[in-house]
mmCIF file of C-alpha atoms in Angstrom:
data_model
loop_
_atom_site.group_PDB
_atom_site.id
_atom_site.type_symbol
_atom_site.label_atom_id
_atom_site.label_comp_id
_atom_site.label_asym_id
_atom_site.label_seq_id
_atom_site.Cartn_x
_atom_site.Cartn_y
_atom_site.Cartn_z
ATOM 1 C CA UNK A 1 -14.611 4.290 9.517
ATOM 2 C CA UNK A 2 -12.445 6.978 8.235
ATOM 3 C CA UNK A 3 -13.984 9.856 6.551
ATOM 4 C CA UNK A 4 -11.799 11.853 4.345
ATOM 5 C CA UNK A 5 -13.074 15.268 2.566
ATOM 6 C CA UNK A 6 -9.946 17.363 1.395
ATOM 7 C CA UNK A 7 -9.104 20.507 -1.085
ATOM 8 C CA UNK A 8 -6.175 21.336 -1.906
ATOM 9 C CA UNK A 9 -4.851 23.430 -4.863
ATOM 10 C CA UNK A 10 -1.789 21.657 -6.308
ATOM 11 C CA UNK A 11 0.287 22.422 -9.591
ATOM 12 C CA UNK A 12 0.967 19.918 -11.626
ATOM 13 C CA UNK A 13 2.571 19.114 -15.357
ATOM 14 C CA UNK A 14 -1.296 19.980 -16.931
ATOM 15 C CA UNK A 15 -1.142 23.511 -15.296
ATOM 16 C CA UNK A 16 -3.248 24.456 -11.537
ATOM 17 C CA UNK A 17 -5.460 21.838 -10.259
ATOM 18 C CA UNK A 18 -8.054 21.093 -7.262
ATOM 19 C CA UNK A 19 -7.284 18.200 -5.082
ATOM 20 C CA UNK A 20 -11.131 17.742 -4.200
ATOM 21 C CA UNK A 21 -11.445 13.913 -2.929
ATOM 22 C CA UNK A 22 -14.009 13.128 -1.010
ATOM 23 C CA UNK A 23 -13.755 8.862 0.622
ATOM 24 C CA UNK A 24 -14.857 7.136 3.196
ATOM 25 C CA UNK A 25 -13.328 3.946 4.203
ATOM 26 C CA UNK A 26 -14.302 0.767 6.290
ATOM 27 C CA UNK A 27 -11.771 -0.294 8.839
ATOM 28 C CA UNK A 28 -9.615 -3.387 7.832
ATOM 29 C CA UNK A 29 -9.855 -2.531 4.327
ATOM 30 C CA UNK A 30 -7.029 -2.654 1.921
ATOM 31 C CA UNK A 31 -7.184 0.655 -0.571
ATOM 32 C CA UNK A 32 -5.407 1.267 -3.463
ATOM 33 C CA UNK A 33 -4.646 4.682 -4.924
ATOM 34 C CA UNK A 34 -3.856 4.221 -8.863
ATOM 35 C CA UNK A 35 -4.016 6.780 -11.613
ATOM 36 C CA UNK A 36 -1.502 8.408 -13.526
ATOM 37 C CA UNK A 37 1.600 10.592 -11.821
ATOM 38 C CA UNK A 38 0.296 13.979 -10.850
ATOM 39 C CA UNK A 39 -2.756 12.968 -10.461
ATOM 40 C CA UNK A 40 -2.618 13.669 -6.521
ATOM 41 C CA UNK A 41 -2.263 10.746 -4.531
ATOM 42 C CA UNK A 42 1.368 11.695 -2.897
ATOM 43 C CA UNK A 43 -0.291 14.455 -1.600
ATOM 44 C CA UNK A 44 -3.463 12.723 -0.302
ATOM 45 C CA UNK A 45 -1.420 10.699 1.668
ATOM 46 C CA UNK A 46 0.769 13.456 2.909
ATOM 47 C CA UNK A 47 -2.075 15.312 3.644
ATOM 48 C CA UNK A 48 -3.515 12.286 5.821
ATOM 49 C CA UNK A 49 -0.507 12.206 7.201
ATOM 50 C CA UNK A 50 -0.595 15.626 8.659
ATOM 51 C CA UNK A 51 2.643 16.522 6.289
ATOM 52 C CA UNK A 52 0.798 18.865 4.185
ATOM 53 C CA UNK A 53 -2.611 20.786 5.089
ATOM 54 C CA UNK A 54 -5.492 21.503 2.833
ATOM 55 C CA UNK A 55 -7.396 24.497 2.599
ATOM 56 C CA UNK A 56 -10.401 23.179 3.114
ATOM 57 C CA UNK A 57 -12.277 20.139 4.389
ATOM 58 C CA UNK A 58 -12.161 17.048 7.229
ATOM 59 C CA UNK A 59 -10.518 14.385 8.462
ATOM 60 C CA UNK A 60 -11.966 12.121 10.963
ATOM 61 C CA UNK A 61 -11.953 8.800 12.742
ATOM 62 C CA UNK A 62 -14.389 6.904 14.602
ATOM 63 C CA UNK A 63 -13.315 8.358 17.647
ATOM 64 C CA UNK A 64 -11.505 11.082 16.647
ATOM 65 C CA UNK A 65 -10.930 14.535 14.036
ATOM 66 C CA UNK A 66 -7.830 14.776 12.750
ATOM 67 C CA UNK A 67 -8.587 17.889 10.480
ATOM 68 C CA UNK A 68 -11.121 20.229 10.493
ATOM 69 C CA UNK A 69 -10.506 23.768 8.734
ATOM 70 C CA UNK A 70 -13.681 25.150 10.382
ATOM 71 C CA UNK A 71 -12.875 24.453 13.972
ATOM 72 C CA UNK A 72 -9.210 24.999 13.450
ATOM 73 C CA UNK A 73 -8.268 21.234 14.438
ATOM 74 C CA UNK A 74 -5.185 20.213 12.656
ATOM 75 C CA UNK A 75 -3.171 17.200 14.481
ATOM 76 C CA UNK A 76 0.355 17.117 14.345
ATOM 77 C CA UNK A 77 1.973 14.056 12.603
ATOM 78 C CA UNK A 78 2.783 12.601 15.847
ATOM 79 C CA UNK A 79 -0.740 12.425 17.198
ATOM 80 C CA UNK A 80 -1.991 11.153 14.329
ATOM 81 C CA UNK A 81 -2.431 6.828 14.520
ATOM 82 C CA UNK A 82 -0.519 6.792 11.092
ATOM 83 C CA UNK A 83 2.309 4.458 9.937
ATOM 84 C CA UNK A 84 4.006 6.075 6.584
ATOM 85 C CA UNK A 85 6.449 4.350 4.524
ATOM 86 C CA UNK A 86 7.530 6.327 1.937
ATOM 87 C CA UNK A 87 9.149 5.504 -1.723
ATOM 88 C CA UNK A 88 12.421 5.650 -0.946
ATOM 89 C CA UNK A 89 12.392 4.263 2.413
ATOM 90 C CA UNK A 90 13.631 7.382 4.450
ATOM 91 C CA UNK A 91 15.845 5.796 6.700
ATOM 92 C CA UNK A 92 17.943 7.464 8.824
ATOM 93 C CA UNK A 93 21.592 6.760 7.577
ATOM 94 C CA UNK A 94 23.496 7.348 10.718
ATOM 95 C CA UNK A 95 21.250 5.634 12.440
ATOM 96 C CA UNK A 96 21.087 0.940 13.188
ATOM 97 C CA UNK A 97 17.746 -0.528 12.232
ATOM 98 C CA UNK A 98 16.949 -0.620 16.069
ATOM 99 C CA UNK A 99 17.671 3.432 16.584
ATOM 100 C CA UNK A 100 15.618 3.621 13.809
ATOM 101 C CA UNK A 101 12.950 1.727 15.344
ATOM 102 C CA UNK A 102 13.710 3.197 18.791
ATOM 103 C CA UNK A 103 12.774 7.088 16.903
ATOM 104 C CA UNK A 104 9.198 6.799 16.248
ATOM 105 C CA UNK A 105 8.482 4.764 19.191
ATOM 106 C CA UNK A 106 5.475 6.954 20.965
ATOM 107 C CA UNK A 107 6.180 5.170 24.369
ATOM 108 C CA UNK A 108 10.011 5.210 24.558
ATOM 109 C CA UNK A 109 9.505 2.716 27.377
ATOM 110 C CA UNK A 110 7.835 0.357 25.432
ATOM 111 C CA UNK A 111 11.313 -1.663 24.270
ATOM 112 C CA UNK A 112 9.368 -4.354 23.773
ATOM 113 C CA UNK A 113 7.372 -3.420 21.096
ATOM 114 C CA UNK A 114 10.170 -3.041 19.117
ATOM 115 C CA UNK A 115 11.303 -6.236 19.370
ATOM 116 C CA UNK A 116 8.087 -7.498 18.957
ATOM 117 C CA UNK A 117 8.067 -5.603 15.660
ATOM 118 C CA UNK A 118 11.910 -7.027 14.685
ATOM 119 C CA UNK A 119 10.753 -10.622 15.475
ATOM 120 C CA UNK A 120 7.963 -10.870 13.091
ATOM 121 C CA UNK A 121 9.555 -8.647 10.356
ATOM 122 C CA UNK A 122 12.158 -11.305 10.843
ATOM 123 C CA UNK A 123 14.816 -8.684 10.905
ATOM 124 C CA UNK A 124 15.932 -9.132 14.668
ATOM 125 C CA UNK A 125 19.604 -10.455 13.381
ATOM 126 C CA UNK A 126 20.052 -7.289 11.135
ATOM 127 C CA UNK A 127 18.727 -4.745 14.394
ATOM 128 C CA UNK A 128 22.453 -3.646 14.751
ATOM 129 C CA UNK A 129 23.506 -2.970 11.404
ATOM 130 C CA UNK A 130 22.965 0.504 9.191
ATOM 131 C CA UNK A 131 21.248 0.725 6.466
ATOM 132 C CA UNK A 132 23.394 1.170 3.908
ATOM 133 C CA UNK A 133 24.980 -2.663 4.222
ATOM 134 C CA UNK A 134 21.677 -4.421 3.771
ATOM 135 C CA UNK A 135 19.329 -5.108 0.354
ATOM 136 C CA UNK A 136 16.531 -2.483 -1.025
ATOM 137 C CA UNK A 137 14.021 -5.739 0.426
ATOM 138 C CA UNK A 138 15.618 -5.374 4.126
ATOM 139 C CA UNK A 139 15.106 -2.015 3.707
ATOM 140 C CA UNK A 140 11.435 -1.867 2.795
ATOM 141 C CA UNK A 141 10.605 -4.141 5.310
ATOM 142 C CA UNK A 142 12.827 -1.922 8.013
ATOM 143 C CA UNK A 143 10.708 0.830 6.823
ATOM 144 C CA UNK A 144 6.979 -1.196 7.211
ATOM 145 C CA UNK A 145 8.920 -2.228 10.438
ATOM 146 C CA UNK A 146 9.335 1.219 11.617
ATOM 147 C CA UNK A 147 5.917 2.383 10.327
ATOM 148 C CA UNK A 148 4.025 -0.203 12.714
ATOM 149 C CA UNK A 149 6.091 0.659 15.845
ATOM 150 C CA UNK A 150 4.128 3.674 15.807
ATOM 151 C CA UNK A 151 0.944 1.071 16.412
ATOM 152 C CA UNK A 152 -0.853 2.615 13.338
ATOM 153 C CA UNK A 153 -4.196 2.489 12.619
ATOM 154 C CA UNK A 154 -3.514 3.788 9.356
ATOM 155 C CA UNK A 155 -0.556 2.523 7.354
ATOM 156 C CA UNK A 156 0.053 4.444 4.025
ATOM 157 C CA UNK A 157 2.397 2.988 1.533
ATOM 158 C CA UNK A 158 3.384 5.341 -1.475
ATOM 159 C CA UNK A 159 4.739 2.591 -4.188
ATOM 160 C CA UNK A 160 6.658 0.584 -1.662
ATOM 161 C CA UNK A 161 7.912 -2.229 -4.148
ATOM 162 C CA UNK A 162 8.361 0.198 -7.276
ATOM 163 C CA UNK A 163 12.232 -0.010 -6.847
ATOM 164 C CA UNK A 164 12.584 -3.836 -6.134
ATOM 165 C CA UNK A 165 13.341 -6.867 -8.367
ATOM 166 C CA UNK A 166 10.248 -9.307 -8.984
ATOM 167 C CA UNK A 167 11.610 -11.747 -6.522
ATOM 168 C CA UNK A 168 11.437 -9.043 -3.840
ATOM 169 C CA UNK A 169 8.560 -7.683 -4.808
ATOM 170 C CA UNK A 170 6.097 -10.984 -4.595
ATOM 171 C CA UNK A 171 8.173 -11.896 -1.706
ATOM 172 C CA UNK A 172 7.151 -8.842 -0.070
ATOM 173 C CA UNK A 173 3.729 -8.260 -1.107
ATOM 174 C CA UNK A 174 2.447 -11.906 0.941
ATOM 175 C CA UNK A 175 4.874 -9.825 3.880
ATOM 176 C CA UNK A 176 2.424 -6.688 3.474
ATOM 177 C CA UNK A 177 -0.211 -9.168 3.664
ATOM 178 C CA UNK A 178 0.025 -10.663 6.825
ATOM 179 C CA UNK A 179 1.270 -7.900 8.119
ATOM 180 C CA UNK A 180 -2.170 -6.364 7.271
ATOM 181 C CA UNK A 181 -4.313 -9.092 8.232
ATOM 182 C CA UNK A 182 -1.799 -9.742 11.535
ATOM 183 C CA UNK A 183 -2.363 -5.905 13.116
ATOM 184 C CA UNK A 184 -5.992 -5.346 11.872
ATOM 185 C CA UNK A 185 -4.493 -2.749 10.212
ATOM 186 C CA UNK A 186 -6.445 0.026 7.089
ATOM 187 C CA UNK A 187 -4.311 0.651 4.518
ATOM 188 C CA UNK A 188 -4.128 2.547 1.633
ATOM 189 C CA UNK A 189 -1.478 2.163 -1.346
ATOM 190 C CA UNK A 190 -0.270 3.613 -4.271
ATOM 191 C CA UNK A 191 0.446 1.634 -7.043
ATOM 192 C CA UNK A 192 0.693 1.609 -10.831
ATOM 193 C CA UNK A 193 1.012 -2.222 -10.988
ATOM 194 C CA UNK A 194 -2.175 -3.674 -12.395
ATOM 195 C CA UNK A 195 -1.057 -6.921 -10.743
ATOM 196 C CA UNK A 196 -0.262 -6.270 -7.676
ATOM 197 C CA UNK A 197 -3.472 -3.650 -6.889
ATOM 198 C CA UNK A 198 -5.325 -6.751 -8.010
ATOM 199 C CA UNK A 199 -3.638 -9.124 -5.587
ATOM 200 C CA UNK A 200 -3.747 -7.001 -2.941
ATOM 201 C CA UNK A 201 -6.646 -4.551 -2.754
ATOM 202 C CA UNK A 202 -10.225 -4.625 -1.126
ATOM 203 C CA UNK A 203 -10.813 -1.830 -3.049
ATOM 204 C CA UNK A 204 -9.292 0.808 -6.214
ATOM 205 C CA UNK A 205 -9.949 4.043 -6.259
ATOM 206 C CA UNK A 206 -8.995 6.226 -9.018
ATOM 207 C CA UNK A 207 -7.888 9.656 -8.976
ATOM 208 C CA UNK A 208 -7.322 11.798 -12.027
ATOM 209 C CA UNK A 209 -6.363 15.486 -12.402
ATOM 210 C CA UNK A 210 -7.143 15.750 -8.748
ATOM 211 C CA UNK A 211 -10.730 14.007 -8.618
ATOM 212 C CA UNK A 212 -11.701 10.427 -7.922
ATOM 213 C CA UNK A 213 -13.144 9.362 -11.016
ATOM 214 C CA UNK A 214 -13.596 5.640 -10.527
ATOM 215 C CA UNK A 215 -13.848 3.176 -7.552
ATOM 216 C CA UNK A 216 -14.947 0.000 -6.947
ATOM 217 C CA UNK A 217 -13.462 -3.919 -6.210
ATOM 218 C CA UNK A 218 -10.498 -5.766 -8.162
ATOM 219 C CA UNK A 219 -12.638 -8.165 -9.133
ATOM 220 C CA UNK A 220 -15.027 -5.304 -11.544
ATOM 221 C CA UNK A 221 -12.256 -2.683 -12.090
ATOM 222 C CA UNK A 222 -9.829 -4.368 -14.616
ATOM 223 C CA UNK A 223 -13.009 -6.323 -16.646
ATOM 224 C CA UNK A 224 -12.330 -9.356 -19.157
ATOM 225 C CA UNK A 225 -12.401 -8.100 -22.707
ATOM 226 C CA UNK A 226 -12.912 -9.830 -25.801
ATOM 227 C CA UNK A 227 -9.949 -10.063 -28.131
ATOM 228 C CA UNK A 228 -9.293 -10.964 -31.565
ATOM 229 C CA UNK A 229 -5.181 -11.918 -30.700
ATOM 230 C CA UNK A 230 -4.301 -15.091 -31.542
ATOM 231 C CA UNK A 231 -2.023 -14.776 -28.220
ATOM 232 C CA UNK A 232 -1.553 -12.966 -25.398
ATOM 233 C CA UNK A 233 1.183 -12.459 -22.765
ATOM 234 C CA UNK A 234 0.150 -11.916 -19.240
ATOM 235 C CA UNK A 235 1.308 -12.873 -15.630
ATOM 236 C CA UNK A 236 -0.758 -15.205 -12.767
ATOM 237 C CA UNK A 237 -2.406 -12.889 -9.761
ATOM 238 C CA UNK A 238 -4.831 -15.909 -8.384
ATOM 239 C CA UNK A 239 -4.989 -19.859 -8.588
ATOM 240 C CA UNK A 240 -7.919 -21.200 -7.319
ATOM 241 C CA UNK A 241 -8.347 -24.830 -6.417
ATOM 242 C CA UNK A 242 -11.902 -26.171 -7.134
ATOM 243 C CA UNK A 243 -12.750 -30.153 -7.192
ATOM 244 C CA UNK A 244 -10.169 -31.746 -9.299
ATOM 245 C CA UNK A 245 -8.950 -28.458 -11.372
ATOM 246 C CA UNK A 246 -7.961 -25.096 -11.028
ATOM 247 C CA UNK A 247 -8.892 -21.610 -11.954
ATOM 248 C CA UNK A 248 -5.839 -19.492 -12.872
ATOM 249 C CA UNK A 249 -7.079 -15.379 -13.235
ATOM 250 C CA UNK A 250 -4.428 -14.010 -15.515
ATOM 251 C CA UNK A 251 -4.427 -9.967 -15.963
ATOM 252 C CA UNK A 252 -3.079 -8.965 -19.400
ATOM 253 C CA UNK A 253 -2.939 -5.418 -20.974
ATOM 254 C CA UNK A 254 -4.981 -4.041 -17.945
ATOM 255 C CA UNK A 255 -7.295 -7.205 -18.354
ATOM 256 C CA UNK A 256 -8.160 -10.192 -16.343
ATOM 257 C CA UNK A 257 -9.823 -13.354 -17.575
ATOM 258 C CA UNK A 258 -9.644 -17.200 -16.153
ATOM 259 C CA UNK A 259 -8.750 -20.234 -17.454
ATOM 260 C CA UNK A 260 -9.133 -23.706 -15.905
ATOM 261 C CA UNK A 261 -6.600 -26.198 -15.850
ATOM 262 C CA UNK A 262 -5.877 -29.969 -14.293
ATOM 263 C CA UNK A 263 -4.048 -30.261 -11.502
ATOM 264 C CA UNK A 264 -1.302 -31.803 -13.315
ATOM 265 C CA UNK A 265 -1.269 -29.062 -15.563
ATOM 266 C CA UNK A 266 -1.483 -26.487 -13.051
ATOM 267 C CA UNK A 267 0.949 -27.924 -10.380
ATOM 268 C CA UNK A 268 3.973 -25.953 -11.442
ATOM 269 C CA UNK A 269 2.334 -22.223 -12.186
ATOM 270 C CA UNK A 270 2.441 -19.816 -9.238
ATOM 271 C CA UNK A 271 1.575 -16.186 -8.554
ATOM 272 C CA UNK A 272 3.778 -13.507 -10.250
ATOM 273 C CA UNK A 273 4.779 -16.310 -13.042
ATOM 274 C CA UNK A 274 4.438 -15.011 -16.461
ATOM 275 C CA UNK A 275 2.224 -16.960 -18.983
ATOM 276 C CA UNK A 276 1.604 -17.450 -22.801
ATOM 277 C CA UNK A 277 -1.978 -17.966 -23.968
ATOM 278 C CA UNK A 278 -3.260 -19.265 -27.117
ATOM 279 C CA UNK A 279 -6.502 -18.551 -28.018
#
């Protein structure tokens, strides 16, 4: 469990505001951070991070406090169990993907973690190279690569797809995936993306103006609606197989619904594909 209670006074486009977030979350879980910019979550992250301290509060593992204003306890980055990869990657230029790698490793003995790490981010082939000759999607996943060399038990992701192409992004939202389910990892995300919070979250917590002001699963967050459209536009974020049909969940306007379809009819749809409905 990871109990987070944090203030912070922050300044944003709507004047002074109090980061005041209080959370606690399960081990395992995937967490999504949504709400609109300025609203605080950069800075929640940073200050779980250890980048940025709050005036007041406490941060705390099972086993261990990361932050407590009180007692004065306020662990450097480094001894934090945190994997960060930021919004624009933060690679370091100069540096090959395996000098990257080889920076954050805690045990600089431990080679063989990062080619562990290369190997299943299938980017072993690439470990040589800089990063300015390979694609924004090699990059992202050289910085989730670099972010679980550190062995994380907490891996923060501030919009890691926002820059990508749609390909790249569904591509590398199943990556984020496994790579969640793979190390047992607890992550939180920011995202704006209806349907990708949706595909990938556990749980949604909303922050606005500084305060969490709504929580709770994909499933109840973004509710069905009724509408009086004669269409609607939306895109795929779950097919379902059950007996001889399936159940497509479509998420338009900040909605999801289902619809049902044969397996003939629904043999060529997939996740991420963008859909017409007639109603």
């Amino acid at each position: 469990m990871f109990s987070i209670e944090v203030k912070k006074k922050l300044h944003s486009s709507q004047g002074s505001m109090l980061l005041d977030v209080t959370l606690q979350i399960e081990r395992g879980k995937f967490i999504s951070l949504y709400g609109k910019s300025g609203a605080g979550k950069t800075t929640l992250l940073k200050i779980l991070a250890g980048l940025v301290q709050p005036e007041a509060g406490l941060i705390s593992t099972s086993d261990q406090i990361w932050f407590n204003k009180e007692k004065n306890i306020d662990l450097v980055p480094q001894k934090r169990k945190i994997g960060f990869v930021f919004q624009d990657y933060a690679l370091f230029p100069n540096m090959t993907i395996q000098e990257n790698l080889e920076f954050v490793l805690p045990n600089k003995k431990n080679k063989k973690r990062i080619t562990e790490i290369l190997d299943i981010m299938e980017l072993t082939e690439l470990s040589s190279r800089y990063p300015s000759i390979i694609s924004g999607g090699q990059q992202q996943r050289v910085g989730l690569a670099r972010a679980l060399v550190r062995e994380p038990e907490l891996l923060l992701l501030d919009e890691p797809f926002s820059s990508l192409d749609h390909e790249t992004r569904l591509r590398l939202q199943d990556e984020i995936v496994r790579i969640h389910k793979h190390f047992g990892l607890t992550t939180i995300m920011i995202s704006h993306d209806h349907t990708e919070i949706i595909k990938l979250s556990d749980l949604i917590v909303e922050l606005d103006f500084g305060k969490i002001i709504r929580q709770g699963k994909p499933s109840d967050f973004f509710n069905s609606t009724q509408t009086n459209k004669d269409s609607l536009t939306g895109e795929i974020v779950e097919i379902l197989p059950t007996g001889n049909r399936y159940v497509i969940k479509i998420i338009s306007e900040n909605n999801t619904m289902n619809t049902t379809l044969t397996n003939q009819l629904a043999s060529g749809l997939r996740v991420g594909d963008k859909v017409s409905l007639l109603v």
